[in-house]
Coordinates of C-alpha atoms in Angstrom, one line a residue:
Chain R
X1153 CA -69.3 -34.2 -131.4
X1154 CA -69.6 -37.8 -131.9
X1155 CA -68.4 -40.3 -134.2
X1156 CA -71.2 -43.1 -134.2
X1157 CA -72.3 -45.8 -136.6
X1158 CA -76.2 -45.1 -137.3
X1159 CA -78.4 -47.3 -139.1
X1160 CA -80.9 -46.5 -141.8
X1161 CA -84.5 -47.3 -140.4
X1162 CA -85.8 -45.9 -143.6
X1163 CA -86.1 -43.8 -146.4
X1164 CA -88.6 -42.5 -148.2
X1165 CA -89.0 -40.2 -151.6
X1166 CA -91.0 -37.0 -150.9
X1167 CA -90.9 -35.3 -154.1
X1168 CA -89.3 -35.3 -157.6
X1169 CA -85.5 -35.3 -155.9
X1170 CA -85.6 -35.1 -152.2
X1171 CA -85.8 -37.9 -149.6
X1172 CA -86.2 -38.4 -146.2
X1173 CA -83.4 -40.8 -144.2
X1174 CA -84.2 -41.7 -140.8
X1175 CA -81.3 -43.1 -139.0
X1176 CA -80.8 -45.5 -135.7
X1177 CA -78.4 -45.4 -133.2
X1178 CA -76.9 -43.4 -130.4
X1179 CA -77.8 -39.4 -131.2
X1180 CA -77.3 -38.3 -127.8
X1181 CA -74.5 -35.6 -129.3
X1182 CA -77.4 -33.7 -131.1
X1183 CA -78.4 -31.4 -128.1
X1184 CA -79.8 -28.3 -130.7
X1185 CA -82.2 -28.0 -133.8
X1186 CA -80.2 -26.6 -136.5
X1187 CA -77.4 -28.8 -136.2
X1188 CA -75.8 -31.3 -138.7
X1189 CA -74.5 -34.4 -139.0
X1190 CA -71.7 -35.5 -141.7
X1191 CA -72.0 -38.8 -143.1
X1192 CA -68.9 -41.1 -144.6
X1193 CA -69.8 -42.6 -147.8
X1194 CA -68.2 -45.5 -149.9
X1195 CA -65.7 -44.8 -152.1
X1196 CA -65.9 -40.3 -151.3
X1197 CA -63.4 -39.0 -149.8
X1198 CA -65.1 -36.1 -147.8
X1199 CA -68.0 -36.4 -145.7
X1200 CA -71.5 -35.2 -146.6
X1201 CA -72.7 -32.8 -143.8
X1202 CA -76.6 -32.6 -143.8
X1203 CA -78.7 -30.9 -141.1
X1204 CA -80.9 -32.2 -138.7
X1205 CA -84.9 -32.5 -139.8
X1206 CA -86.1 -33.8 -136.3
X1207 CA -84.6 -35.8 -133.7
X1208 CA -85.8 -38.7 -131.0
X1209 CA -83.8 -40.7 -128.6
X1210 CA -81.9 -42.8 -130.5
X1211 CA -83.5 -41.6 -134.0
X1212 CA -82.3 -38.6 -136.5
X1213 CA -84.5 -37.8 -139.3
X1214 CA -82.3 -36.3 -142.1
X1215 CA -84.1 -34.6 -145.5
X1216 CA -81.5 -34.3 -148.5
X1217 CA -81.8 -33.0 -151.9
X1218 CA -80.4 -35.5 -154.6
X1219 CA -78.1 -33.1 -156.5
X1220 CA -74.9 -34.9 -157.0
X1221 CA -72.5 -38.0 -156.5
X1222 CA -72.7 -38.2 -152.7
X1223 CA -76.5 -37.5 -152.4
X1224 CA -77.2 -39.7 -155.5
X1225 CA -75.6 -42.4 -153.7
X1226 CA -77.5 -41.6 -149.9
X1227 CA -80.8 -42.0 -151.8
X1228 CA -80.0 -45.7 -153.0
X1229 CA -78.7 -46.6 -150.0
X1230 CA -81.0 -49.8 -148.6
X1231 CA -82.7 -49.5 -145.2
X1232 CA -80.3 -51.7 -142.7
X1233 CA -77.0 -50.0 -144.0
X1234 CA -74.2 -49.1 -141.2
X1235 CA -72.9 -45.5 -141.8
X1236 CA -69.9 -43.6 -140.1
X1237 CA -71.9 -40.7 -139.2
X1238 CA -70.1 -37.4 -137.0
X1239 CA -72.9 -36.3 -135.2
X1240 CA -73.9 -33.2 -133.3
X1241 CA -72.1 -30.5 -135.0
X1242 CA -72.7 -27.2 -135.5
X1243 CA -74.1 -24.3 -132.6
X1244 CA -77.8 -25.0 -134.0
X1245 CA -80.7 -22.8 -133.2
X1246 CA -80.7 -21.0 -130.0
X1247 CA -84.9 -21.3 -129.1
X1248 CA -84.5 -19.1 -125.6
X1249 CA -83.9 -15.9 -127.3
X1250 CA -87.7 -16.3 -129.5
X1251 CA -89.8 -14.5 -128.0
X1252 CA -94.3 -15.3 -127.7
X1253 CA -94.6 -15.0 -132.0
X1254 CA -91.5 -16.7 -133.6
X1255 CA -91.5 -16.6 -137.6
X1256 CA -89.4 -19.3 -139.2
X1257 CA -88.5 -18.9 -142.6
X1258 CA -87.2 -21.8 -144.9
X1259 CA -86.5 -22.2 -148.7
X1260 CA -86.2 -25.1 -150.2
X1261 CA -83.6 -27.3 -148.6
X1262 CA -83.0 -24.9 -145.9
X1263 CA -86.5 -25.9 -144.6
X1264 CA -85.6 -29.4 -142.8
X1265 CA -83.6 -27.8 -139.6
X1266 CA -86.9 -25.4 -138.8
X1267 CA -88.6 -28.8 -138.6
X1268 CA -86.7 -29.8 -135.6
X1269 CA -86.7 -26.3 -134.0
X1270 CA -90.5 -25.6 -135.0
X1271 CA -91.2 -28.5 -132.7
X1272 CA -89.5 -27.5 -129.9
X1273 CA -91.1 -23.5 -129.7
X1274 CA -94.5 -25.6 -129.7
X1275 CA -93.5 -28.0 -126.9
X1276 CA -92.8 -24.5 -125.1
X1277 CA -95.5 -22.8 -125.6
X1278 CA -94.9 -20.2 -128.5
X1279 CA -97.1 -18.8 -131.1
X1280 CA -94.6 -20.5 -134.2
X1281 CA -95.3 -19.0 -137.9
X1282 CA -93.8 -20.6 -140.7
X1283 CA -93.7 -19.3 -144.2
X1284 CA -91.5 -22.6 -146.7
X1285 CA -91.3 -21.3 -149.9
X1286 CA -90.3 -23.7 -153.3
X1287 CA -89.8 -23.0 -156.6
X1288 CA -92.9 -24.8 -157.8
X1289 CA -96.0 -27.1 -156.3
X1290 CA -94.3 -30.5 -157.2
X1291 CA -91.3 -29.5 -154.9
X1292 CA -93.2 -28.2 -151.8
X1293 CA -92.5 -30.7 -148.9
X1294 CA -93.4 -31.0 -145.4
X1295 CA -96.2 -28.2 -145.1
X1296 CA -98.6 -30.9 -143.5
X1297 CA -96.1 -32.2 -141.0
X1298 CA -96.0 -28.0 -139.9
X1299 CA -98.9 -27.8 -139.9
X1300 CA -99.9 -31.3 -137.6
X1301 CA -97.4 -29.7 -135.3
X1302 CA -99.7 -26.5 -134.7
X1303 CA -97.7 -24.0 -136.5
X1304 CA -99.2 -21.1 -138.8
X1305 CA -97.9 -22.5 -141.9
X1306 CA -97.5 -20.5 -145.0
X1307 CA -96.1 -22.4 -148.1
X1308 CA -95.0 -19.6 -151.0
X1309 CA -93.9 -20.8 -154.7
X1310 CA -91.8 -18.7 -157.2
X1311 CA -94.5 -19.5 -159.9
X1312 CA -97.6 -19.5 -157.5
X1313 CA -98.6 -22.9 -158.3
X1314 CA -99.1 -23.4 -155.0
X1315 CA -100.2 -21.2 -151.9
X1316 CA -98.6 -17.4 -152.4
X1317 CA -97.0 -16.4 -155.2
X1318 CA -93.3 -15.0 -154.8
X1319 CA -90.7 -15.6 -152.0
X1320 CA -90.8 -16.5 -148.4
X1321 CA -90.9 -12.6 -147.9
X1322 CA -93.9 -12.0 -149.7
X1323 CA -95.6 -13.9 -146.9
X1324 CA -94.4 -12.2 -143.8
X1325 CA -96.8 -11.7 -141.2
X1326 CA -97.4 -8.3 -139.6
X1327 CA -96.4 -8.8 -136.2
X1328 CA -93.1 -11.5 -135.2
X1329 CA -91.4 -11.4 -132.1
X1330 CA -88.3 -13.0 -134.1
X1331 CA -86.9 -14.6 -137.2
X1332 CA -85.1 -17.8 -137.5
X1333 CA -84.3 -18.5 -141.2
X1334 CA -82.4 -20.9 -143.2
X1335 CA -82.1 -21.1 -147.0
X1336 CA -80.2 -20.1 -150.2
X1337 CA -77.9 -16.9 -149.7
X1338 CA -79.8 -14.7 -151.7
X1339 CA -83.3 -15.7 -149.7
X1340 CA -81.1 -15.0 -146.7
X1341 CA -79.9 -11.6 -147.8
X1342 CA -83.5 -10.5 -148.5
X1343 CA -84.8 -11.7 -145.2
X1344 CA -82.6 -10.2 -143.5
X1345 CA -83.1 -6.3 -145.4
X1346 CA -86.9 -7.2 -144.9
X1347 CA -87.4 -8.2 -141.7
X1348 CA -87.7 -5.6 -139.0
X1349 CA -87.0 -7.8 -136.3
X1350 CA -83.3 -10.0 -134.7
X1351 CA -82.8 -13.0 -135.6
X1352 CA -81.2 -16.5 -136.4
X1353 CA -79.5 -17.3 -140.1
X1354 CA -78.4 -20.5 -140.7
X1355 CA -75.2 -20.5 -143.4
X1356 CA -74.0 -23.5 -145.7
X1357 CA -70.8 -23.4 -147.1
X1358 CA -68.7 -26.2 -148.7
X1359 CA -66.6 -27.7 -145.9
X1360 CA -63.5 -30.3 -145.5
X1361 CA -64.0 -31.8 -141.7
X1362 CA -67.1 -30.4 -140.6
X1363 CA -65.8 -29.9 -136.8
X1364 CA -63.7 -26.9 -137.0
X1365 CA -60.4 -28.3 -137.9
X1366 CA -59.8 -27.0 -141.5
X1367 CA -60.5 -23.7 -141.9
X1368 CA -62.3 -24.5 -145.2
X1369 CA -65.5 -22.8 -144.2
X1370 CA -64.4 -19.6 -142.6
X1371 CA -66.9 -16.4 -143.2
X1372 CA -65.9 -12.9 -142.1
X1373 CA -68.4 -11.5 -139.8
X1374 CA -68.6 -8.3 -137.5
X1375 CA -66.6 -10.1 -134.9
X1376 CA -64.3 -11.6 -137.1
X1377 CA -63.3 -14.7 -139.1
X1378 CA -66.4 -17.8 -138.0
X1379 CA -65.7 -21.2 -139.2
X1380 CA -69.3 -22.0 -140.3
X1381 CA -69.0 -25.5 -138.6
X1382 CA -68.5 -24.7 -135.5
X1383 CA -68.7 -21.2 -135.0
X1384 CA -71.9 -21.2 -136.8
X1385 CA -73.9 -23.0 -139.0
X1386 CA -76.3 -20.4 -137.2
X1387 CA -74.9 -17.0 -137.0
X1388 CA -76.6 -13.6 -135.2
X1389 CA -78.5 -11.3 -137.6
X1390 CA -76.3 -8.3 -135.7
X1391 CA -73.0 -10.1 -136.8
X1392 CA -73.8 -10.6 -140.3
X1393 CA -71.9 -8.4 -143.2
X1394 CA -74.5 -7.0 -145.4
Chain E
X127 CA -42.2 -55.4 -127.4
X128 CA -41.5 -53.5 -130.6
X129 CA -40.1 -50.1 -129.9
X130 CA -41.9 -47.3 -131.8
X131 CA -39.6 -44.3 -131.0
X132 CA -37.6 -42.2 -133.0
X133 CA -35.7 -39.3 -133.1
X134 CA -36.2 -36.1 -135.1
X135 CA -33.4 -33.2 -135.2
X136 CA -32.0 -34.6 -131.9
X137 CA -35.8 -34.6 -129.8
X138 CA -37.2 -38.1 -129.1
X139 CA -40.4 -38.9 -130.0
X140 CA -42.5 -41.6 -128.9
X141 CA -43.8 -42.3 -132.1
X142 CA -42.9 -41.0 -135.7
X143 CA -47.2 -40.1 -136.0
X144 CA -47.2 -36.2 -136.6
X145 CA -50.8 -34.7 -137.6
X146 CA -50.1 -32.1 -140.7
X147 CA -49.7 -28.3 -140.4
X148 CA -53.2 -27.5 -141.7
X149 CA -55.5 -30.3 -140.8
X150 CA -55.2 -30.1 -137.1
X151 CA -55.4 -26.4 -136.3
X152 CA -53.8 -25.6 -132.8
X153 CA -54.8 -29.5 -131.0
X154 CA -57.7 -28.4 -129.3
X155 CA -60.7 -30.0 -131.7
X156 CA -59.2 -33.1 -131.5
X157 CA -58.1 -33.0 -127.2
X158 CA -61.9 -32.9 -126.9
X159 CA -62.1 -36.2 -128.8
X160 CA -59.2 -38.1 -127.1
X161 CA -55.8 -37.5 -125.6
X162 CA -53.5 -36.3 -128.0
X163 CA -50.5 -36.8 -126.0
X164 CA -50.3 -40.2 -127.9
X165 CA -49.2 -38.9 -130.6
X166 CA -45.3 -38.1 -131.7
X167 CA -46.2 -34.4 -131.9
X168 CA -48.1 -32.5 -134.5
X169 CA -47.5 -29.6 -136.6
X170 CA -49.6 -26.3 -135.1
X171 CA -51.8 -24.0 -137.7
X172 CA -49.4 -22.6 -140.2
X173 CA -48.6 -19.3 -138.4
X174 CA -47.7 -15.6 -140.3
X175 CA -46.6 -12.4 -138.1
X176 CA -49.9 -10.5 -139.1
X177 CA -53.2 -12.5 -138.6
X178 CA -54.5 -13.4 -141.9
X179 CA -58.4 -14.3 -143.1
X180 CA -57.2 -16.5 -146.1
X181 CA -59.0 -16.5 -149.4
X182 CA -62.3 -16.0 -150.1
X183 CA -64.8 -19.5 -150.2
X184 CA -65.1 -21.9 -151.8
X185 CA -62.1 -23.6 -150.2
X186 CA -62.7 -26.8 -150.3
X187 CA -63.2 -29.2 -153.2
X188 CA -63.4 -33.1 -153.6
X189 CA -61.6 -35.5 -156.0
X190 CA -60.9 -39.4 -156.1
X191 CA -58.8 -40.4 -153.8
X192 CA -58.3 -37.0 -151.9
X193 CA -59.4 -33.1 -151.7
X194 CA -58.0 -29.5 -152.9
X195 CA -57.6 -26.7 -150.3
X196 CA -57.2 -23.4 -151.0
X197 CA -57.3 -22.1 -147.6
X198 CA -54.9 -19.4 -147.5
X199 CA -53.0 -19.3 -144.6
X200 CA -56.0 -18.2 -142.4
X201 CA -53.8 -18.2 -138.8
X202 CA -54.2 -15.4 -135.7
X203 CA -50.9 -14.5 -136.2
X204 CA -47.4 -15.0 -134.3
X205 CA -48.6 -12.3 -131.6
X206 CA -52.1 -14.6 -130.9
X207 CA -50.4 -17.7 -131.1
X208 CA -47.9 -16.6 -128.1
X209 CA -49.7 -15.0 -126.0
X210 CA -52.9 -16.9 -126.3
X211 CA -52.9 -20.1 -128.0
X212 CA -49.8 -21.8 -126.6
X213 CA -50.7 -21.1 -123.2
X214 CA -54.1 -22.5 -124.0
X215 CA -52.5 -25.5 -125.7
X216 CA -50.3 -26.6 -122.9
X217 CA -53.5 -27.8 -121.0
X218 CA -54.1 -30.4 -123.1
X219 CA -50.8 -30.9 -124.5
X220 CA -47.8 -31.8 -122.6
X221 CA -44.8 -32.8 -125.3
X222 CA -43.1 -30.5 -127.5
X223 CA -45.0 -29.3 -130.6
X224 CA -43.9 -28.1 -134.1
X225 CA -44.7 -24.7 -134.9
X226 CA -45.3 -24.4 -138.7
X227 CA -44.3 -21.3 -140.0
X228 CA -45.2 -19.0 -142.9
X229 CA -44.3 -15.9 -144.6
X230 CA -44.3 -13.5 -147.6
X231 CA -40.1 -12.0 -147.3
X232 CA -37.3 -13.4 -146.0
X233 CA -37.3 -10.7 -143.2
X234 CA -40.7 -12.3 -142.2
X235 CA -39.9 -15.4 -141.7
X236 CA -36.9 -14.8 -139.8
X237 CA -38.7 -12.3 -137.8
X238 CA -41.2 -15.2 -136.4
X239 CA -39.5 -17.9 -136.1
X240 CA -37.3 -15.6 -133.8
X241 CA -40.8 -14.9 -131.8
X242 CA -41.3 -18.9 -132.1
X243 CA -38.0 -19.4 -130.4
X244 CA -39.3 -17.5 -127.1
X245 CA -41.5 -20.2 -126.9
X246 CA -40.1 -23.5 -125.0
X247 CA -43.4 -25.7 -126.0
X248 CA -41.9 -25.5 -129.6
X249 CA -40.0 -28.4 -130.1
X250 CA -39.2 -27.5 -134.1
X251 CA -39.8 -25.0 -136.8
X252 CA -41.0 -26.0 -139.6
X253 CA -40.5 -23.2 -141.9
X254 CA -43.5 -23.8 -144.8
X255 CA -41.9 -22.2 -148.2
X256 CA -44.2 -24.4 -150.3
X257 CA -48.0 -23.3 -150.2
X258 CA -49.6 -22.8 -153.1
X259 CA -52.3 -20.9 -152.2
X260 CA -51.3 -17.3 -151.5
X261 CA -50.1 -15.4 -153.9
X262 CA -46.6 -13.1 -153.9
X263 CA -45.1 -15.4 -151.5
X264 CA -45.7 -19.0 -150.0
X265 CA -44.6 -21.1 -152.6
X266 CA -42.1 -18.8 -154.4
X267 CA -39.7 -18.9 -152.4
X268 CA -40.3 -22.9 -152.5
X269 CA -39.6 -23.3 -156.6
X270 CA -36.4 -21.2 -156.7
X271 CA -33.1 -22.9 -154.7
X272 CA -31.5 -20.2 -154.4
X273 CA -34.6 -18.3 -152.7
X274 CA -35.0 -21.5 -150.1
X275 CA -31.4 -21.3 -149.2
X276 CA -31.7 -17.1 -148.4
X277 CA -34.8 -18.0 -146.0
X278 CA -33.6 -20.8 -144.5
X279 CA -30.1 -19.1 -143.7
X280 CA -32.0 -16.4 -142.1
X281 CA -34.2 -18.8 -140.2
X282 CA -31.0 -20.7 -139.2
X283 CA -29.6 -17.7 -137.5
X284 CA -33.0 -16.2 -136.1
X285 CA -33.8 -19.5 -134.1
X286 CA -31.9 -22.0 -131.6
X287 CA -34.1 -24.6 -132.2
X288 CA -34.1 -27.1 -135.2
X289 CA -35.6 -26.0 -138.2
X290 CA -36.9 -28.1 -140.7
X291 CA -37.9 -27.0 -144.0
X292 CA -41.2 -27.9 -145.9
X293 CA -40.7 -28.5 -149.5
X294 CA -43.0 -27.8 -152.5
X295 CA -43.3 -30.9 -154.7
X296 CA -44.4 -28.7 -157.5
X297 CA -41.0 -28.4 -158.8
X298 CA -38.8 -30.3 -161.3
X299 CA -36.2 -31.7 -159.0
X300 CA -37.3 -31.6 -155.6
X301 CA -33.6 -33.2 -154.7
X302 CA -32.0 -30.2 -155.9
X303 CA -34.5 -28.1 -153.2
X304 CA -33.3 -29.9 -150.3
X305 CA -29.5 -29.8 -151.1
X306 CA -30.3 -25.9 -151.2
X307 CA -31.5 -25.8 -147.7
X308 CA -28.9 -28.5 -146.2
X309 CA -25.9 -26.3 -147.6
X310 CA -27.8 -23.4 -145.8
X311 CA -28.3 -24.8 -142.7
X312 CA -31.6 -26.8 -142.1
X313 CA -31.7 -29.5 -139.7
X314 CA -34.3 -31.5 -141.9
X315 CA -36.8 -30.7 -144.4
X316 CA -40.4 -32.4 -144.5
X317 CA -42.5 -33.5 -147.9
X318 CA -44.2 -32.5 -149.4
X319 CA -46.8 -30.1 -149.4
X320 CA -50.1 -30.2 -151.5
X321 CA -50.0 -30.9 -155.4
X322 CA -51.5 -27.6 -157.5
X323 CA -54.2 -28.8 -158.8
X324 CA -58.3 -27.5 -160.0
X325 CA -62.0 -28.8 -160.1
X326 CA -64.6 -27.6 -162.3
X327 CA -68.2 -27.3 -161.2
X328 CA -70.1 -28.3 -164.4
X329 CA -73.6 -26.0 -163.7
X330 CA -71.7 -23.1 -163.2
X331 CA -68.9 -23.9 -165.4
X332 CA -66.4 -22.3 -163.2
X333 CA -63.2 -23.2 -161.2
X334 CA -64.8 -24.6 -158.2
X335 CA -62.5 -23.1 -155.8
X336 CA -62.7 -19.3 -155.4
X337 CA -59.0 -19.2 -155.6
X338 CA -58.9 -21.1 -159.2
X339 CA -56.7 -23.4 -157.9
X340 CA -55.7 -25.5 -154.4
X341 CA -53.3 -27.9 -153.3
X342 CA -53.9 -31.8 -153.5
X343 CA -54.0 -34.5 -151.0
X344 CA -55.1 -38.0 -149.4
X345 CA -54.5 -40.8 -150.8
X346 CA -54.0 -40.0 -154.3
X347 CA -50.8 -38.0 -153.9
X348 CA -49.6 -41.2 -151.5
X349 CA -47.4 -42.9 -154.4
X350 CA -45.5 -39.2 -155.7
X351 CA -44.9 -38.4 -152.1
X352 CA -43.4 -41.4 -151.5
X353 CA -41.2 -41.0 -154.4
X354 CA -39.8 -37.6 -153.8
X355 CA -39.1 -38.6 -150.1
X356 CA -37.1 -41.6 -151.8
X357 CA -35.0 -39.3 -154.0
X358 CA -34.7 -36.7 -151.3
X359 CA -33.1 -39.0 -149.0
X360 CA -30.7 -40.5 -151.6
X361 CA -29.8 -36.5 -152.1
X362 CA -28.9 -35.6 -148.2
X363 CA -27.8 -36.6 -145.0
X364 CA -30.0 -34.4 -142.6
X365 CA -33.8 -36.0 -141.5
X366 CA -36.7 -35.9 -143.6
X367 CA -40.4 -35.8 -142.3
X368 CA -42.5 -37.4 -145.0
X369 CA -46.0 -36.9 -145.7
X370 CA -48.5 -36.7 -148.4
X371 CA -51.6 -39.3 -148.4
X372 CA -50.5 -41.1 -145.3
X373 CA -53.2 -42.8 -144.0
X374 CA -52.7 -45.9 -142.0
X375 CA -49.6 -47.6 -140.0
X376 CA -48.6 -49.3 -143.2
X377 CA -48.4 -46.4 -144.8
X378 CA -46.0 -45.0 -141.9
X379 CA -43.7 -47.5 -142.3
X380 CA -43.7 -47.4 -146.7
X381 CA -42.7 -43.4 -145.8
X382 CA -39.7 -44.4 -143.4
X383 CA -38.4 -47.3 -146.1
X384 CA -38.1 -44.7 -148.1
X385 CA -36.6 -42.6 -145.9
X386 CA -38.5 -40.5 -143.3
X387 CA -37.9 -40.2 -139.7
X388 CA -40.8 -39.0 -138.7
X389 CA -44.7 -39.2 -140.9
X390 CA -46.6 -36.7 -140.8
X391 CA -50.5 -37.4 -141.6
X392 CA -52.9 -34.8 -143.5
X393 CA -56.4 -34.8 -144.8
X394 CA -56.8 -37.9 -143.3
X395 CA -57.6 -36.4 -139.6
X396 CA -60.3 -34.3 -141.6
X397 CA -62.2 -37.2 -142.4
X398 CA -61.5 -39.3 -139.2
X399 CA -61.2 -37.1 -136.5
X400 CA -59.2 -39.9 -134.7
X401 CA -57.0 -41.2 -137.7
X402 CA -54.0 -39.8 -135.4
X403 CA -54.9 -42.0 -132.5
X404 CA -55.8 -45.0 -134.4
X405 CA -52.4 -45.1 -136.2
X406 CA -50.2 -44.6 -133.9
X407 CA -52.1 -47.7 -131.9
X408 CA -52.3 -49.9 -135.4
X409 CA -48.5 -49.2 -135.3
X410 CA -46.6 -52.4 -133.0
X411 CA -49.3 -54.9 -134.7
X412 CA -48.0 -53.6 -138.1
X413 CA -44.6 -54.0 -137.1
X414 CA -44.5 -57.5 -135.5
X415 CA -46.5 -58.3 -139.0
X416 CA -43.7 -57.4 -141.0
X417 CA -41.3 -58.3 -138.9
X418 CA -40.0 -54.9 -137.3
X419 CA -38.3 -55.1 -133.7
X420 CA -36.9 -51.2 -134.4
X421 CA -38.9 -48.4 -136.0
X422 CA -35.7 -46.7 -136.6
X423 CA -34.1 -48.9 -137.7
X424 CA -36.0 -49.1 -140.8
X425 CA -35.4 -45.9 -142.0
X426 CA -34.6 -45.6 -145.1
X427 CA -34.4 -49.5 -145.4
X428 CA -35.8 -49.8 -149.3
X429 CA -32.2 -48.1 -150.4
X430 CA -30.4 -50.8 -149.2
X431 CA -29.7 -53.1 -151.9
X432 CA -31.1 -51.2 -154.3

């Protein structure tokens, strides 16, 4: 972990309420897709921890959904503005253990880590599926940039407007050689009854520091008590309580 | 050259900067971001005889000015602590640390701070009879005098080293708490512990906190913290640690006026990982600013006169 002072290169709206921050500065602390980074905000007291979309030297790209005070305040934030940012937290994604077919699975918000990791399979050589499932057309983001990264891309919508009807697993491919998932708990409890394969899940959880100091985030798991921060955000499919 | 040291139960400390039980678990997250032996001491992960997981999550909730917790007490246990974590902890930490202890009977208490005195990296025991998060015990024993003086008798006579008791501020007349445990034998007491307090969460309309309700702090308890430590020390003679909100050197040195020893510093190392570090170096400017040759010597300083 870092603590470094990033600057917002942009930001743009890419549906109704989320946004896409790209920040500036020294991101050499982000070393896995499926880490976060936890950004100080004027006049909040506790940081806002928000995973990793894609990463360059020098660059993070961070995709947040407006849905209260601290993210409300993130999206009206001008380009140039200094933020306290902690960066490279979390275990993040573990990409050696995928296998030739990897399927990623994302809902909603828990679509922007796959991003980074999605990229990273490709520049190695998988065969990378991704099914992104949203509640409705006017929320489905980032299915072309996926797709312009050559990975199967399967978008799914809870009313069908747009590409399969249902949830990510109504779109599961026959054949995977693993599953790396992130998304609402419920999404995450299904994929992980349906799927027949091991795999990656990546947790949120409402946390005070972010980097393991607190104890605010702890899950039990089959090898005891993780602190989601640290120990996880990404936990083992064979650890997992369900 | 201002002179920053103090003394707390009779052990010198460089500085009176002491990370919170709670908000620095056992040192090591915050060794890997600089050296913590610049700091007075802190106070270890608040430590039961059994290991405990806590309460269920949410844990964690934001207000103005500060955050709940309703952790729970999640700790290894005594056994863990001795065998693994204070071995571990003397690699990266070479002064005498405060081991913050917890329990749910009086037999408890005694019976780990008596495993705590084993240890020679402990420096103090802070015996915590104030948190409001777990039920049947904790804070019970931290509303009723007479309760504080039967645990901190048996603690007195469990342990050799100094014990220092942490008081609950959720009480009427926190005075009256630390005369309890000065008659019974404490060598100091520290305050205060989190303010009970609740969020909401307005889609669900439900308690945000699994546990219903947590314990307050930052900077918005800074002002009643500083009060009770005020009263306190008009009410006894033995040291008091003060905390509650304590986020800069200037805040240090408001707690000591009012009577502290030693500061201890909270939520604030949650949101800056290296608030300990940075205080304790703001410190000497802050003193030649207002004058300050003495850190101790300004202890309890805003009762003179008064």
């Amino acid at each position: 972990m870092k603590e470094v002072t990033l600057h917002i290169l942009s930001q743009t709206r890419l549906t109704r309420d989320v946004y896409r921050m790209v920040l500036g500065g020294d991101t050499t602390a982000i070393t896995a897709p499926g880490q976060f980074i936890n950004i100080r905000l004027d006049g909040l007291y506790l940081r806002r921890p928000i995973s990793v979309c894609d990463w360059e030297p020098e660059e993070a790209t961070i995709l947040y959904k407006v849905v209260g005070r601290g993210t409300t305040q993130m999206s009206r934030l001008p380009v140039g503005t200094a933020l306290s940012v902690l960066t490279g937290l979390g275990n993040g994604y573990d990409v050696n253990k995928s296998g030739e077919r990897p399927l990623l699975l994302g809902g909603g918000v828990g679509v922007p880590p796959l991003y980074l990791l999605a990229r990273q399979l490709v520049a190695e050589g998988k065969d990378v599926t991704a099914v992104l499932g949203f509640n409705t057309a006017d929320e489905v983001f980032y299915e072309d940039e996926f797709r312009a990264l050559g990975v199967r891309t399967i978008v799914t919508t809870a009313d069908g407007s747009r590409g399969v009807r249902g949830f990510v697993t109504d779109a599961l491919p026959d054949e995977y050689s693993y599953v790396y998932t992130c998304g609402p708990e419920p999404m995450l409890k299904a994929v992980y009854h349906v799927t027949k394969t091991s795999g990656q899940y990546s947790f949120e959880e409402r946390m005070g520091c972010g980097f393991g100091a607190c104890m605010g985030c702890t899950c039990k798991t089959k090898y005891g008590a993780k602190r989601i921060c640290t120990d996880g955000p990404v936990l083992e499919k064979e650890e997992i309580i369900w | 050259m201002v002179n920053t040291a103090v003394s707390l139960c009779g052990v010198p400390l460089d500085n009176p900067v002491i990370p919170a039980s709670g908000t620095f678990g056992f040192g090591a997250e915050f060794a890997a971001l600089y050296d913590i032996n610049c700091l007075g001491t802190f106070s270890f992960k608040g430590t039961t005889r059994q290991p405990r997981f806590g309460n269920p999550t949410p844990r964690i909730a934001e207000c103005e000015a500060g955050m709940l917790n309703a952790v729970g007490l999640q700790n290894p246990g005594v056994e863990a602590v001795l065998s693994q974590i204070l071995p571990q902890m003397r690699t990266y930490f070479k002064k005498p640390v405060m081991a913050n202890v917890s329990g749910f009977s009086v037999g408890e208490y005694a019976e780990t701070c008596a495993m705590l005195d084993e240890a020679e990296q402990v420096g103090w025991l802070e015996v915590n009879i104030s948190c409001p998060n777990v039920h049947g015990g904790g804070m019970s024993f931290g509303t009723d005098p007479a309760m504080a003086a039967e645990v901190t008798k048996a603690v007195r006579a469990a342990t050799k080293k100094p014990v220092i008791v942490k008081l609950s501020p959720n009480v009427t007349d926190i005075a009256e708490m630390a005369r309890a445990c000065e008659a019974a034998g404490a060598d100091g007491v520290s305050l205060i512990n989190t303010l009970q307090g609740m969020r909401i969460d307005l889609r669900k309309q439900q308690p945000v906190l699994a546990n219903t309700f947590g314990g307050l702090s930052g900077p918005a308890v800074f002002p009643v913290a500083l009060r009770m430590v005020y009263q306190v020390y008009k009410a006894v003679r033995i040291p008091i640690v003060g905390m509650g909100g304590v986020s800069s050197a200037e805040d240090v040195l408001e707690m000591m006026l009012a009577g502290a020893t030693a500061v201890q510093i909270g939520a604030v190392n949650l949101v800056n990982p290296f608030a300990g570090r940075d205080i304790v170096r703001a410190l000497p400017a802050a003193m030649e600013k207002y004058g300050i040759q003495n850190l101790s010597d300004i202890i309890g300083g805003a009762h003179h006169g008064a």
